Amino acid sequence: MKTSTILYTCIGFLAGALLTKQLSSRKITPEAALNKVKKNVPARVSGSWIYTTKEPADLNGLSYDVYRGGFTRSTSSGEEHFLFTVDADTGSVLEVSSTTI
């Protein structure tokens, strides 16, 4: 095998590894986080919002960068209002709490 073939193969492998790392470390957008929350609500969502700025939060002794938002869902007994906290890195829902307006 030629030395140049081995060299180009190694360069291609390293470039692929770096690209994979970059793509897997991308943060979730606020809109994608909101859509993820809304998909998991068991009733029809009649309204929703999310802050587009990440903020630090400590939950259960762990530190996160989070998005905060809220939604309203319609049920047979009326509307219910909720606040949520989503991990800005993974989109995992960290906290959901009922609220009154």
Short mmCIF file of N, CA, C and O in Angstrom, two decimals:
data_model
loop_
_atom_site.label_atom_id
_atom_site.label_comp_id
_atom_site.label_asym_id
_atom_site.label_seq_id
_atom_site.Cartn_x
_atom_site.Cartn_y
_atom_site.Cartn_z
N MET A 1 0.84 -1.18 0.00
CA MET A 1 0.00 0.00 0.00
C MET A 1 0.88 1.25 0.00
O MET A 1 1.91 1.27 0.65
N LYS A 2 0.45 2.23 -0.68
CA LYS A 2 1.22 3.47 -0.75
C LYS A 2 1.06 4.26 0.55
O LYS A 2 0.03 4.21 1.20
N THR A 3 2.09 5.00 0.89
CA THR A 3 2.06 5.83 2.07
C THR A 3 0.99 6.90 1.97
O THR A 3 0.30 7.21 2.96
N SER A 4 0.80 7.45 0.78
CA SER A 4 -0.21 8.51 0.61
C SER A 4 -1.62 7.97 0.84
O SER A 4 -2.48 8.65 1.38
N THR A 5 -1.89 6.72 0.44
CA THR A 5 -3.21 6.12 0.65
C THR A 5 -3.49 5.97 2.15
O THR A 5 -4.59 6.28 2.62
N ILE A 6 -2.50 5.51 2.88
CA ILE A 6 -2.65 5.37 4.33
C ILE A 6 -2.86 6.74 4.98
O ILE A 6 -3.72 6.91 5.85
N LEU A 7 -2.10 7.72 4.54
CA LEU A 7 -2.22 9.07 5.09
C LEU A 7 -3.62 9.65 4.83
O LEU A 7 -4.26 10.17 5.75
N TYR A 8 -4.11 9.52 3.60
CA TYR A 8 -5.44 10.05 3.27
C TYR A 8 -6.55 9.30 4.02
O TYR A 8 -7.55 9.88 4.42
N THR A 9 -6.36 8.02 4.22
CA THR A 9 -7.34 7.23 4.98
C THR A 9 -7.40 7.71 6.43
O THR A 9 -8.48 7.88 7.00
N CYS A 10 -6.24 7.97 7.02
CA CYS A 10 -6.19 8.47 8.40
C CYS A 10 -6.82 9.86 8.50
O CYS A 10 -7.57 10.13 9.44
N ILE A 11 -6.54 10.72 7.55
CA ILE A 11 -7.13 12.06 7.55
C ILE A 11 -8.64 11.98 7.43
O ILE A 11 -9.38 12.67 8.14
N GLY A 12 -9.13 11.12 6.54
CA GLY A 12 -10.58 10.95 6.38
C GLY A 12 -11.23 10.42 7.65
O GLY A 12 -12.31 10.88 8.05
N PHE A 13 -10.58 9.47 8.30
CA PHE A 13 -11.10 8.92 9.55
C PHE A 13 -11.17 10.00 10.63
O PHE A 13 -12.18 10.13 11.32
N LEU A 14 -10.13 10.78 10.78
CA LEU A 14 -10.11 11.85 11.78
C LEU A 14 -11.16 12.92 11.49
O LEU A 14 -11.83 13.41 12.40
N ALA A 15 -11.31 13.28 10.22
CA ALA A 15 -12.32 14.28 9.85
C ALA A 15 -13.72 13.76 10.18
O ALA A 15 -14.57 14.49 10.70
N GLY A 16 -13.99 12.49 9.89
CA GLY A 16 -15.28 11.89 10.21
C GLY A 16 -15.55 11.86 11.70
O GLY A 16 -16.66 12.13 12.16
N ALA A 17 -14.52 11.53 12.48
CA ALA A 17 -14.68 11.48 13.94
C ALA A 17 -14.97 12.88 14.50
O ALA A 17 -15.83 13.04 15.37
N LEU A 18 -14.27 13.89 13.99
CA LEU A 18 -14.51 15.26 14.45
C LEU A 18 -15.90 15.75 14.06
O LEU A 18 -16.59 16.40 14.86
N LEU A 19 -16.33 15.45 12.85
CA LEU A 19 -17.66 15.86 12.40
C LEU A 19 -18.76 15.18 13.23
O LEU A 19 -19.72 15.83 13.63
N THR A 20 -18.58 13.91 13.53
CA THR A 20 -19.55 13.19 14.37
C THR A 20 -19.64 13.81 15.75
O THR A 20 -20.74 14.00 16.29
N LYS A 21 -18.51 14.16 16.32
CA LYS A 21 -18.50 14.78 17.65
C LYS A 21 -19.22 16.13 17.62
O LYS A 21 -20.00 16.45 18.51
N GLN A 22 -18.96 16.94 16.60
CA GLN A 22 -19.60 18.25 16.47
C GLN A 22 -21.10 18.12 16.34
O GLN A 22 -21.86 18.85 16.96
N LEU A 23 -21.56 17.21 15.50
CA LEU A 23 -22.99 17.05 15.28
C LEU A 23 -23.71 16.51 16.50
O LEU A 23 -24.84 16.88 16.78
N SER A 24 -23.06 15.64 17.26
CA SER A 24 -23.71 15.07 18.44
C SER A 24 -23.72 16.03 19.62
O SER A 24 -24.49 15.85 20.55
N SER A 25 -22.90 17.07 19.59
CA SER A 25 -22.86 17.99 20.72
C SER A 25 -23.68 19.25 20.49
O SER A 25 -23.65 20.18 21.28
N ARG A 26 -24.45 19.29 19.39
CA ARG A 26 -25.28 20.46 19.13
C ARG A 26 -26.38 20.57 20.17
O ARG A 26 -26.98 19.58 20.58
N LYS A 27 -26.66 21.77 20.58
CA LYS A 27 -27.69 22.03 21.56
C LYS A 27 -29.05 22.04 20.89
O LYS A 27 -29.18 22.31 19.71
N ILE A 28 -30.08 21.76 21.66
CA ILE A 28 -31.44 21.78 21.14
C ILE A 28 -31.94 23.23 21.11
O ILE A 28 -31.59 24.03 21.97
N THR A 29 -32.71 23.58 20.11
CA THR A 29 -33.25 24.94 20.02
C THR A 29 -34.45 25.08 20.95
O THR A 29 -35.09 24.08 21.29
N PRO A 30 -34.79 26.30 21.36
CA PRO A 30 -35.96 26.49 22.21
C PRO A 30 -37.25 25.98 21.55
O PRO A 30 -38.09 25.38 22.21
N GLU A 31 -37.37 26.19 20.25
CA GLU A 31 -38.56 25.74 19.53
C GLU A 31 -38.68 24.22 19.54
O GLU A 31 -39.76 23.67 19.73
N ALA A 32 -37.56 23.53 19.35
CA ALA A 32 -37.57 22.07 19.37
C ALA A 32 -37.90 21.56 20.77
O ALA A 32 -38.63 20.57 20.93
N ALA A 33 -37.38 22.24 21.80
CA ALA A 33 -37.70 21.85 23.18
C ALA A 33 -39.19 22.02 23.46
O ALA A 33 -39.82 21.15 24.07
N LEU A 34 -39.76 23.12 23.01
CA LEU A 34 -41.19 23.37 23.22
C LEU A 34 -42.03 22.31 22.50
O LEU A 34 -42.99 21.78 23.06
N ASN A 35 -41.66 21.98 21.27
CA ASN A 35 -42.39 20.95 20.53
C ASN A 35 -42.31 19.59 21.22
O ASN A 35 -43.28 18.84 21.25
N LYS A 36 -41.16 19.30 21.80
CA LYS A 36 -40.98 18.03 22.51
C LYS A 36 -41.90 17.97 23.73
O LYS A 36 -42.51 16.95 24.00
N VAL A 37 -42.02 19.08 24.46
CA VAL A 37 -42.91 19.13 25.62
C VAL A 37 -44.35 18.94 25.18
O VAL A 37 -45.10 18.14 25.74
N LYS A 38 -44.76 19.67 24.14
CA LYS A 38 -46.15 19.63 23.68
C LYS A 38 -46.55 18.24 23.18
O LYS A 38 -47.69 17.82 23.35
N LYS A 39 -45.62 17.51 22.57
CA LYS A 39 -45.93 16.16 22.08
C LYS A 39 -46.24 15.20 23.23
O LYS A 39 -46.92 14.21 23.03
N ASN A 40 -45.71 15.48 24.42
CA ASN A 40 -45.90 14.58 25.56
C ASN A 40 -47.06 14.96 26.46
O ASN A 40 -47.26 14.32 27.49
N VAL A 41 -47.80 15.99 26.09
CA VAL A 41 -48.96 16.40 26.90
C VAL A 41 -50.14 15.51 26.50
O VAL A 41 -50.46 15.40 25.32
N PRO A 42 -50.80 14.87 27.48
CA PRO A 42 -51.87 13.92 27.14
C PRO A 42 -53.19 14.56 26.69
O PRO A 42 -54.11 13.85 26.36
N ALA A 43 -53.30 15.86 26.69
CA ALA A 43 -54.52 16.53 26.24
C ALA A 43 -54.14 17.57 25.19
O ALA A 43 -52.96 17.84 24.96
N ARG A 44 -55.14 18.18 24.57
CA ARG A 44 -54.88 19.19 23.54
C ARG A 44 -54.26 20.43 24.16
O ARG A 44 -54.79 20.98 25.13
N VAL A 45 -53.15 20.89 23.60
CA VAL A 45 -52.50 22.12 24.08
C VAL A 45 -53.16 23.29 23.36
O VAL A 45 -53.18 23.37 22.14
N SER A 46 -53.69 24.23 24.16
CA SER A 46 -54.37 25.38 23.56
C SER A 46 -53.48 26.62 23.50
O SER A 46 -53.82 27.58 22.83
N GLY A 47 -52.36 26.59 24.19
CA GLY A 47 -51.42 27.72 24.16
C GLY A 47 -50.10 27.31 24.77
O GLY A 47 -50.05 26.44 25.63
N SER A 48 -49.01 27.93 24.31
CA SER A 48 -47.69 27.60 24.86
C SER A 48 -46.72 28.74 24.62
O SER A 48 -46.94 29.56 23.74
N TRP A 49 -45.66 28.76 25.41
CA TRP A 49 -44.61 29.77 25.26
C TRP A 49 -43.32 29.20 25.83
O TRP A 49 -43.33 28.25 26.61
N ILE A 50 -42.18 29.79 25.43
CA ILE A 50 -40.88 29.40 25.96
C ILE A 50 -39.94 30.60 25.89
O ILE A 50 -40.00 31.38 24.94
N TYR A 51 -39.13 30.78 26.93
CA TYR A 51 -38.08 31.79 26.88
C TYR A 51 -36.99 31.28 25.96
O TYR A 51 -36.57 30.13 26.06
N THR A 52 -36.48 32.11 25.08
CA THR A 52 -35.47 31.68 24.11
C THR A 52 -34.05 31.83 24.64
O THR A 52 -33.10 31.49 23.94
N THR A 53 -33.91 32.32 25.85
CA THR A 53 -32.60 32.49 26.46
C THR A 53 -32.36 31.39 27.48
O THR A 53 -33.20 31.14 28.34
N LYS A 54 -31.20 30.74 27.36
CA LYS A 54 -30.84 29.70 28.34
C LYS A 54 -30.49 30.38 29.66
O LYS A 54 -29.98 31.49 29.68
N GLU A 55 -30.76 29.67 30.75
CA GLU A 55 -30.35 30.16 32.06
C GLU A 55 -29.85 29.00 32.89
O GLU A 55 -30.28 27.86 32.69
N PRO A 56 -28.94 29.25 33.82
CA PRO A 56 -28.45 28.16 34.68
C PRO A 56 -29.49 27.81 35.74
O PRO A 56 -30.24 28.67 36.20
N ALA A 57 -29.54 26.54 36.10
CA ALA A 57 -30.48 26.09 37.13
C ALA A 57 -29.86 24.91 37.87
O ALA A 57 -29.15 24.09 37.28
N ASP A 58 -30.13 24.83 39.16
CA ASP A 58 -29.71 23.70 39.98
C ASP A 58 -30.96 22.94 40.39
O ASP A 58 -31.82 23.47 41.10
N LEU A 59 -31.07 21.70 39.92
CA LEU A 59 -32.22 20.86 40.23
C LEU A 59 -31.72 19.54 40.79
O LEU A 59 -30.91 18.86 40.16
N ASN A 60 -32.20 19.18 41.95
CA ASN A 60 -31.82 17.91 42.60
C ASN A 60 -30.31 17.77 42.75
O ASN A 60 -29.76 16.69 42.56
N GLY A 61 -29.63 18.87 43.04
CA GLY A 61 -28.20 18.83 43.26
C GLY A 61 -27.36 18.81 42.00
O GLY A 61 -26.14 18.66 42.08
N LEU A 62 -27.97 18.93 40.83
CA LEU A 62 -27.24 18.95 39.56
C LEU A 62 -27.42 20.28 38.87
O LEU A 62 -28.47 20.90 38.96
N SER A 63 -26.39 20.72 38.17
CA SER A 63 -26.44 22.00 37.45
C SER A 63 -26.77 21.76 35.98
O SER A 63 -26.23 20.85 35.35
N TYR A 64 -27.66 22.59 35.44
CA TYR A 64 -28.09 22.49 34.06
C TYR A 64 -28.14 23.88 33.44
O TYR A 64 -28.30 24.87 34.15
N ASP A 65 -28.08 23.93 32.10
CA ASP A 65 -28.51 25.10 31.34
C ASP A 65 -29.91 24.74 30.87
O ASP A 65 -30.11 23.67 30.28
N VAL A 66 -30.88 25.61 31.14
CA VAL A 66 -32.28 25.24 30.88
C VAL A 66 -33.02 26.32 30.11
O VAL A 66 -32.60 27.48 30.06
N TYR A 67 -34.11 25.89 29.48
CA TYR A 67 -35.13 26.79 28.95
C TYR A 67 -36.34 26.63 29.86
O TYR A 67 -36.65 25.54 30.32
N ARG A 68 -37.02 27.73 30.11
CA ARG A 68 -38.26 27.69 30.91
C ARG A 68 -39.41 28.14 30.01
O ARG A 68 -39.24 28.96 29.12
N GLY A 69 -40.56 27.57 30.28
CA GLY A 69 -41.73 27.91 29.49
C GLY A 69 -43.00 27.47 30.17
O GLY A 69 -43.01 27.10 31.34
N GLY A 70 -44.08 27.50 29.42
CA GLY A 70 -45.36 27.10 29.95
C GLY A 70 -46.32 26.70 28.85
O GLY A 70 -46.08 26.98 27.68
N PHE A 71 -47.39 26.04 29.24
CA PHE A 71 -48.43 25.68 28.29
C PHE A 71 -49.77 25.59 29.00
O PHE A 71 -49.84 25.47 30.22
N THR A 72 -50.82 25.69 28.23
CA THR A 72 -52.18 25.54 28.70
C THR A 72 -52.79 24.38 27.96
O THR A 72 -52.65 24.27 26.74
N ARG A 73 -53.44 23.47 28.68
CA ARG A 73 -54.10 22.36 28.02
C ARG A 73 -55.59 22.40 28.31
O ARG A 73 -56.02 22.84 29.38
N SER A 74 -56.36 21.96 27.35
CA SER A 74 -57.81 21.94 27.49
C SER A 74 -58.25 20.55 27.93
O SER A 74 -57.83 19.55 27.35
N THR A 75 -59.08 20.50 28.97
CA THR A 75 -59.65 19.25 29.44
C THR A 75 -61.16 19.41 29.53
O THR A 75 -61.69 20.51 29.34
N SER A 76 -61.84 18.35 29.87
CA SER A 76 -63.30 18.41 29.99
C SER A 76 -63.73 19.32 31.13
O SER A 76 -64.82 19.87 31.12
N SER A 77 -62.86 19.50 32.12
CA SER A 77 -63.20 20.36 33.26
C SER A 77 -62.73 21.81 33.08
O SER A 77 -62.88 22.62 33.97
N GLY A 78 -62.12 22.13 31.95
CA GLY A 78 -61.66 23.50 31.69
C GLY A 78 -60.20 23.52 31.27
O GLY A 78 -59.66 22.51 30.82
N GLU A 79 -59.57 24.66 31.45
CA GLU A 79 -58.16 24.80 31.08
C GLU A 79 -57.27 24.66 32.29
O GLU A 79 -57.60 25.15 33.38
N GLU A 80 -56.12 24.01 32.10
CA GLU A 80 -55.12 23.87 33.15
C GLU A 80 -53.83 24.51 32.65
O GLU A 80 -53.46 24.34 31.48
N HIS A 81 -53.12 25.19 33.53
CA HIS A 81 -51.90 25.91 33.17
C HIS A 81 -50.69 25.24 33.85
O HIS A 81 -50.77 24.87 35.03
N PHE A 82 -49.60 25.12 33.10
CA PHE A 82 -48.40 24.45 33.61
C PHE A 82 -47.16 25.26 33.25
O PHE A 82 -47.12 25.94 32.23
N LEU A 83 -46.15 25.14 34.10
CA LEU A 83 -44.81 25.68 33.84
C LEU A 83 -43.87 24.49 33.69
O LEU A 83 -44.06 23.46 34.34
N PHE A 84 -42.85 24.63 32.85
CA PHE A 84 -41.90 23.53 32.67
C PHE A 84 -40.48 24.05 32.57
O PHE A 84 -40.24 25.21 32.27
N THR A 85 -39.54 23.14 32.82
CA THR A 85 -38.11 23.41 32.69
C THR A 85 -37.53 22.28 31.83
O THR A 85 -37.77 21.11 32.10
N VAL A 86 -36.77 22.66 30.80
CA VAL A 86 -36.21 21.70 29.85
C VAL A 86 -34.69 21.88 29.80
O VAL A 86 -34.19 23.01 29.76
N ASP A 87 -33.96 20.76 29.81
CA ASP A 87 -32.52 20.79 29.65
C ASP A 87 -32.18 21.32 28.26
O ASP A 87 -32.63 20.77 27.25
N ALA A 88 -31.41 22.40 28.18
CA ALA A 88 -31.08 23.04 26.90
C ALA A 88 -30.11 22.21 26.08
O ALA A 88 -29.98 22.43 24.88
N ASP A 89 -29.42 21.26 26.67
CA ASP A 89 -28.48 20.43 25.94
C ASP A 89 -29.16 19.23 25.29
O ASP A 89 -28.88 18.89 24.15
N THR A 90 -30.07 18.58 26.01
CA THR A 90 -30.66 17.33 25.53
C THR A 90 -32.13 17.44 25.17
O THR A 90 -32.65 16.57 24.47
N GLY A 91 -32.82 18.45 25.70
CA GLY A 91 -34.25 18.56 25.48
C GLY A 91 -35.07 17.76 26.46
O GLY A 91 -36.29 17.67 26.33
N SER A 92 -34.44 17.16 27.44
CA SER A 92 -35.16 16.38 28.45
C SER A 92 -35.96 17.30 29.35
O SER A 92 -35.47 18.33 29.79
N VAL A 93 -37.20 16.90 29.62
CA VAL A 93 -38.05 17.67 30.52
C VAL A 93 -37.60 17.38 31.94
O VAL A 93 -37.59 16.23 32.39
N LEU A 94 -37.19 18.42 32.65
CA LEU A 94 -36.67 18.26 34.01
C LEU A 94 -37.72 18.50 35.07
O LEU A 94 -37.67 17.91 36.15
N GLU A 95 -38.69 19.36 34.75
CA GLU A 95 -39.67 19.74 35.76
C GLU A 95 -40.95 20.23 35.07
O GLU A 95 -40.89 20.93 34.07
N VAL A 96 -42.10 19.82 35.61
CA VAL A 96 -43.39 20.32 35.15
C VAL A 96 -44.22 20.55 36.41
O VAL A 96 -44.29 19.69 37.28
N SER A 97 -44.81 21.74 36.50
CA SER A 97 -45.63 22.03 37.67
C SER A 97 -46.90 22.77 37.24
O SER A 97 -46.89 23.59 36.34
N SER A 98 -47.98 22.44 37.93
CA SER A 98 -49.27 23.09 37.67
C SER A 98 -49.25 24.46 38.32
O SER A 98 -48.64 24.68 39.36
N THR A 99 -49.93 25.41 37.71
CA THR A 99 -50.00 26.77 38.24
C THR A 99 -51.39 27.35 38.03
O THR A 99 -52.14 26.85 37.21
N THR A 100 -51.70 28.36 38.78
CA THR A 100 -52.97 29.07 38.59
C THR A 100 -52.67 30.48 38.13
O THR A 100 -51.67 31.08 38.49
N ILE A 101 -53.54 31.00 37.30
CA ILE A 101 -53.34 32.37 36.78
C ILE A 101 -54.32 33.30 37.43
O ILE A 101 -55.41 33.01 37.71
#
